[in-house]
Coordinates of C-alpha atoms in Angstrom, one line a residue:
M8 CA 11.3 30.6 60.5
C9 CA 10.0 34.6 59.2
E10 CA 11.7 35.9 62.2
T11 CA 14.8 34.2 61.5
S12 CA 16.8 37.0 60.2
G13 CA 20.3 36.1 61.4
T14 CA 22.5 38.9 60.8
S15 CA 22.5 42.5 61.7
A16 CA 22.7 43.5 58.4
E17 CA 19.4 41.5 56.9
A18 CA 17.4 43.1 60.5
L19 CA 18.8 46.9 59.1
A20 CA 17.5 45.9 55.3
S21 CA 14.1 44.7 56.5
T22 CA 13.7 48.0 58.6
P23 CA 10.3 49.9 56.8
R24 CA 11.6 53.5 55.9
P25 CA 9.6 56.1 57.2
A26 CA 7.7 58.0 54.6
P27 CA 5.6 60.7 56.3
G28 CA 3.1 63.5 54.8
A29 CA 2.3 64.1 50.9
A30 CA 5.0 62.9 48.1
V31 CA 7.7 65.1 47.5
D32 CA 7.0 65.4 43.7
P33 CA 3.4 64.2 43.4
I34 CA 2.5 62.8 40.1
A35 CA -0.1 63.9 37.9
L36 CA -2.1 60.7 36.7
E37 CA -4.3 61.4 34.3
P38 CA -7.6 60.3 34.6
V39 CA -8.9 56.8 32.3
D40 CA -12.3 56.3 31.1
E41 CA -11.5 52.2 31.2
V42 CA -8.8 50.1 32.1
V43 CA -9.2 46.6 30.9
V44 CA -6.7 43.5 32.6
T45 CA -6.4 40.6 30.5
T46 CA -4.6 37.8 32.6
L47 CA -2.6 36.2 30.0
V48 CA -0.5 34.0 32.2
D49 CA -1.3 32.9 36.2
N50 CA -0.8 29.9 38.2
V51 CA -4.2 28.7 37.8
F52 CA -6.3 28.5 34.6
D53 CA -9.9 27.1 35.4
A54 CA -12.3 26.9 32.8
L55 CA -15.4 26.0 34.8
L56 CA -15.6 29.5 36.2
M57 CA -19.0 31.0 35.4
D58 CA -19.1 34.3 36.4
D59 CA -19.0 36.3 33.5
S60 CA -20.3 39.9 33.8
E61 CA -20.1 42.7 32.4
R62 CA -16.8 43.9 34.8
I63 CA -15.5 39.4 34.1
R64 CA -14.9 37.7 31.2
R65 CA -14.0 34.3 31.3
A66 CA -12.0 31.9 28.8
G67 CA -13.6 28.8 28.8
F68 CA -12.7 25.2 27.1
K69 CA -12.4 26.2 23.6
A70 CA -10.0 29.1 23.9
G71 CA -8.1 27.8 21.1
V72 CA -7.6 24.3 18.9
A73 CA -4.4 21.9 18.5
D74 CA -3.8 19.0 16.2
A75 CA -4.4 15.6 18.0
A76 CA -4.8 12.8 15.8
Q77 CA -6.4 9.9 18.2
F78 CA -10.1 12.6 17.2
E79 CA -12.1 12.3 14.7
G80 CA -10.8 15.2 12.0
G81 CA -7.8 15.3 14.2
S82 CA -7.6 18.2 16.0
T83 CA -9.2 18.7 19.6
T84 CA -10.4 22.0 21.3
V85 CA -7.9 23.1 24.1
G86 CA -7.7 25.7 26.9
L87 CA -4.6 28.0 28.0
R88 CA -1.5 27.6 29.9
A89 CA -0.9 27.9 33.6
E90 CA 2.5 28.3 35.1
H91 CA 4.2 29.5 38.0
G92 CA 4.3 33.2 36.4
F93 CA 2.5 35.7 35.5
S94 CA 1.9 38.5 32.8
A95 CA -1.0 40.7 32.3
L96 CA -2.0 42.6 29.1
V97 CA -3.1 46.1 30.1
T98 CA -5.3 48.5 27.5
V99 CA -5.8 52.0 28.5
R100 CA -9.0 54.4 26.8
R101 CA -9.2 57.8 26.9
G102 CA -11.9 59.1 24.8
D103 CA -11.4 57.7 21.8
T104 CA -7.7 56.5 22.1
T105 CA -6.9 53.0 23.4
T106 CA -3.4 51.8 24.5
R107 CA -1.8 49.1 25.1
L108 CA 1.3 47.5 27.4
L109 CA 2.2 44.7 28.5
F110 CA 2.7 43.9 32.3
D111 CA 5.6 40.7 32.8
T112 CA 5.9 37.9 30.3
G113 CA 5.4 34.8 32.5
L114 CA 8.1 32.1 33.2
S115 CA 8.8 30.2 30.2
P116 CA 9.4 31.3 26.4
D117 CA 5.9 30.4 24.7
A118 CA 3.3 30.1 27.5
M119 CA 2.4 33.5 27.3
V120 CA 2.4 34.2 23.4
V121 CA 0.6 31.1 22.8
N122 CA -2.0 31.8 25.5
A123 CA -2.3 35.6 23.5
E124 CA -2.9 34.2 20.7
R125 CA -5.5 31.5 21.5
L126 CA -7.6 34.7 23.5
G127 CA -6.7 36.8 19.7
V128 CA -4.3 39.5 21.1
D129 CA -1.7 40.6 18.3
P130 CA 1.6 41.0 20.3
R131 CA 2.1 43.9 17.5
E132 CA -0.5 46.1 18.9
V133 CA 1.7 46.0 22.6
Q134 CA 3.4 49.7 22.7
A135 CA 5.6 48.8 26.0
V136 CA 6.1 46.2 28.3
V137 CA 7.1 46.8 31.8
L138 CA 8.4 43.9 34.3
S139 CA 7.6 44.3 38.2
H140 CA 10.8 42.8 39.0
G141 CA 13.7 40.9 37.6
H142 CA 12.7 37.3 39.0
F143 CA 12.8 34.8 35.6
D144 CA 9.0 34.0 36.3
H145 CA 8.0 37.6 35.4
A146 CA 10.8 37.9 32.3
G147 CA 10.9 34.6 30.8
G148 CA 7.9 35.4 27.8
L149 CA 10.8 38.2 26.5
A150 CA 12.1 35.7 24.4
G151 CA 8.7 34.6 22.7
L152 CA 7.8 37.7 22.6
A153 CA 10.8 38.6 20.6
G154 CA 10.0 35.9 18.7
K155 CA 6.1 36.8 17.7
R156 CA 6.9 40.3 16.7
S157 CA 9.6 42.5 15.9
V158 CA 10.9 44.4 19.2
S159 CA 12.8 46.9 17.6
S160 CA 12.5 50.3 19.6
L161 CA 10.0 48.6 21.5
P162 CA 10.0 50.2 25.4
L163 CA 11.3 48.0 28.6
V164 CA 10.7 49.5 31.5
L165 CA 12.6 47.9 34.5
H166 CA 14.2 48.7 37.8
P167 CA 18.0 48.4 37.1
D168 CA 18.6 46.2 40.1
A169 CA 16.3 43.5 37.8
W170 CA 19.8 42.4 36.0
S171 CA 20.8 41.2 39.2
R172 CA 22.7 37.8 40.1
R173 CA 20.1 36.2 42.8
R174 CA 19.5 32.7 44.9
L175 CA 17.3 31.7 47.5
Q176 CA 20.0 30.8 50.5
I177 CA 18.1 27.4 52.3
P178 CA 20.7 25.8 54.3
G179 CA 21.7 22.8 52.3
R180 CA 20.1 23.6 49.3
E181 CA 20.7 27.0 47.9
T182 CA 19.3 27.7 44.8
E183 CA 20.4 30.3 42.2
L184 CA 17.5 31.9 39.7
P185 CA 18.2 32.5 36.1
T186 CA 19.3 36.0 35.4
I187 CA 18.3 38.3 32.8
S188 CA 20.6 39.1 30.0
K189 CA 20.5 42.8 29.6
K190 CA 22.9 42.3 26.6
A191 CA 20.7 39.7 25.1
L192 CA 17.7 41.9 25.2
L193 CA 19.6 45.0 23.8
G194 CA 20.5 42.6 21.3
E195 CA 16.9 41.8 20.0
G196 CA 16.2 45.9 19.7
F197 CA 14.3 46.3 22.9
D198 CA 14.9 49.8 24.1
V199 CA 15.8 49.6 27.7
I200 CA 14.7 51.8 30.2
E201 CA 16.4 51.8 33.5
R202 CA 14.0 53.3 36.1
R203 CA 14.3 53.9 40.1
R204 CA 11.8 56.7 40.6
P205 CA 8.1 56.7 39.2
S206 CA 7.7 57.0 35.8
L207 CA 4.9 58.1 33.5
L208 CA 3.7 56.3 30.5
L209 CA 0.8 56.1 27.6
G210 CA 0.5 59.7 27.7
G211 CA 0.3 59.9 31.8
S212 CA -2.2 57.9 31.9
V213 CA 0.0 54.9 33.2
L214 CA 2.4 55.3 36.5
I215 CA 5.0 52.8 36.9
T216 CA 6.1 53.4 40.8
G217 CA 9.6 52.8 40.7
E218 CA 10.9 51.6 44.2
V219 CA 8.0 51.6 46.8
D220 CA 8.3 53.3 50.2
R221 CA 8.4 50.4 53.1
T222 CA 6.1 52.0 55.8
T223 CA 4.4 49.1 57.5
E224 CA 5.9 46.7 60.5
F225 CA 5.0 43.8 59.3
E226 CA 6.1 43.4 55.3
R227 CA 9.8 42.9 55.7
G228 CA 10.8 41.5 52.2
F229 CA 11.8 37.6 51.2
P230 CA 14.1 36.8 54.2
I231 CA 16.0 34.1 52.3
H232 CA 16.4 36.1 49.2
E233 CA 20.2 36.9 48.6
A234 CA 22.0 38.9 45.6
W235 CA 26.0 38.6 44.5
D236 CA 27.6 42.1 45.0
G237 CA 30.3 40.9 42.6
S238 CA 32.2 39.8 45.6
R239 CA 30.4 37.7 47.7
W240 CA 26.5 36.7 48.3
A241 CA 24.6 38.7 50.5
P242 CA 21.3 39.6 52.2
D243 CA 18.7 41.3 49.8
P244 CA 15.4 41.1 51.4
L245 CA 13.8 43.9 50.1
I246 CA 13.8 43.2 46.7
H247 CA 13.9 46.7 45.7
D248 CA 13.4 46.1 41.8
D249 CA 9.8 45.4 43.3
Q250 CA 7.4 48.0 41.1
A251 CA 3.6 48.0 40.5
L252 CA 1.7 49.5 37.7
V253 CA -0.9 51.9 39.0
V254 CA -3.9 53.8 36.4
H255 CA -6.7 56.0 37.7
V256 CA -9.9 54.9 36.3
R257 CA -12.3 58.2 36.4
G258 CA -14.2 58.5 39.6
Q259 CA -13.7 55.0 40.6
G260 CA -10.2 55.1 42.2
L261 CA -7.0 53.6 41.6
V262 CA -6.2 49.8 39.8
V263 CA -2.8 48.2 41.1
L264 CA -1.6 45.4 39.3
T265 CA 1.4 43.8 41.3
G266 CA 3.9 41.2 39.9
C267 CA 4.6 39.0 42.9
G268 CA 4.3 42.2 45.3
H269 CA 7.6 41.7 46.9
A270 CA 7.8 44.8 48.6
G271 CA 4.5 44.2 50.3
A272 CA 0.5 44.7 48.9
V273 CA -0.4 47.0 51.8
N274 CA 3.2 49.2 51.3
I275 CA 2.4 49.1 47.3
V276 CA -1.5 50.4 47.6
R277 CA 0.0 53.0 50.2
H278 CA 2.6 54.4 47.6
A279 CA 0.4 54.7 45.0
M280 CA -2.0 56.7 46.9
R281 CA 0.4 59.2 48.3
L282 CA 2.4 59.9 45.0
T283 CA -1.0 60.2 43.3
G284 CA -3.0 61.9 46.2
I285 CA -5.8 59.6 45.1
P286 CA -6.8 58.0 48.2
R287 CA -9.8 55.2 47.4
L288 CA -8.5 51.8 45.9
H289 CA -10.7 50.3 43.2
A290 CA -9.1 47.3 42.3
L291 CA -5.8 45.3 43.3
I292 CA -4.9 42.7 40.4
G293 CA -1.5 40.0 40.3
G294 CA 0.6 38.3 42.7
L295 CA 0.9 39.2 46.9
H296 CA 3.5 37.0 48.0
L297 CA 1.4 35.6 50.9
G298 CA 1.9 31.8 50.3
G299 CA 4.4 29.3 52.2
I300 CA 5.3 29.5 56.1
L301 CA 7.9 32.6 55.7
F302 CA 4.5 34.6 54.7
E303 CA 1.8 33.0 56.7
P304 CA 2.2 34.7 59.6
I305 CA 1.9 38.2 57.9
I306 CA -1.5 37.0 56.3
P307 CA -3.9 38.3 59.1
P308 CA -2.5 42.4 59.1
T309 CA -2.2 42.3 55.6
V310 CA -5.5 41.5 55.3
A311 CA -7.0 43.8 57.5
A312 CA -5.2 46.5 56.0
L313 CA -6.6 45.3 52.4
T314 CA -10.1 45.1 53.8
E315 CA -9.4 49.2 55.4
F316 CA -9.1 49.8 51.9
A317 CA -12.1 48.4 50.7
P318 CA -11.5 47.6 47.1
D319 CA -14.4 47.2 44.7
L320 CA -12.3 44.0 43.0
I321 CA -9.5 41.9 44.2
V322 CA -7.9 39.5 42.4
P323 CA -4.7 37.9 44.1
G324 CA -3.0 35.4 41.8
H325 CA 0.5 33.8 41.0
C326 CA 2.0 33.7 44.7
T327 CA -0.7 34.8 46.9
G328 CA -1.1 31.2 48.2
W329 CA -4.3 29.4 49.4
V330 CA -4.4 30.1 52.5
A331 CA -4.1 34.1 52.0
Q332 CA -6.2 33.0 49.2
H333 CA -9.3 32.2 51.8
A334 CA -8.5 34.6 54.0
L335 CA -9.3 37.4 51.3
A336 CA -12.3 35.8 50.3
A337 CA -13.5 35.5 53.4
A338 CA -13.0 39.1 54.5
L339 CA -13.7 40.5 51.7
P340 CA -16.5 38.3 49.4
N341 CA -18.0 40.8 47.3
A342 CA -15.1 42.6 46.1
W343 CA -12.7 39.1 46.0
V344 CA -12.3 37.1 43.0
Q345 CA -10.7 34.0 42.0
G346 CA -7.9 34.6 39.4
S347 CA -7.0 32.4 36.3
S348 CA -5.0 32.9 33.2
G349 CA -7.2 34.4 30.1
T350 CA -9.1 36.4 32.6
Q351 CA -10.3 39.8 31.5
Y352 CA -11.0 42.4 34.3
R353 CA -13.1 45.9 32.7
L354 CA -13.2 48.6 34.7
A355 CA -15.0 52.0 33.6
A356 CA -15.4 55.1 35.0
Q357 CA -18.3 56.2 36.7
P358 CA -20.9 57.8 34.3
V359 CA -21.5 61.5 33.9
P360 CA -24.5 62.4 35.4
A361 CA -26.9 63.7 32.8

């Protein structure tokens, strides 16, 4: 099924675009002293994960309290919500300056803000929002965010294709996806910033990749994905609005966050390295879109390539799929960590020798 692309247009759209040599416009990504990634929404919440360490902090059963008349005292402790979506709070520290941005917002209007409240995260401290792409399971929580704080002039960074009307073309049961409304977001007060090219945020310490060069032979996109071009449904396998967030932790390497990784995890890491000139992958966190029969054939080359990068931490989440999770855990046992809503990953610079 993965090899059945159908038309010549689909085949052409799935052809990798070569990107030889160094980047034409290299990015001067400022190194940071620390980045903390807090997963606000993921497909899984496991309160029994007990691998807390200096680098990893887990949320447990007692993340919050809810009214419940069947218990003495009228309340019970609750954990966090999990759903088919992704959202992460990214906290970056350079010297004495700490800044925060939101990378994706989950599927439902309230899951991200409910989890944030239970984790003690104040939405008013977020200084920008970045959408990895326009799919509804990454943009649904924008409504909840707007309901919890004034978003007037809050930067919202996305690719212009994020507004596209899209569907999944499964013969006999085509499924149109919810489409983000630019008018609605502008009406809420978001400062919408559309960029196809790379962007630097937070004083040059956070890179948003923009469109990712497709350089592998096996990461061919989403073959059943289509977009409305104004007159008809056309193949849209590459989902060009897919972009990643990149931070350079001083002395450690790149930390790369993906929403779904539609551009391909290997393409994304290569692109980040090429843009920044930094050849070391310190951590990869987020969805890798390797779940299901369409993508299982590319798990082996993906795992092989990621193993060659030798990251110190890899947290595949959201749409990665259990087959890929097991393969990555086996190939990278010292780096792989099970993702879960509410988990905090602290990645710090190497100590300066005395």
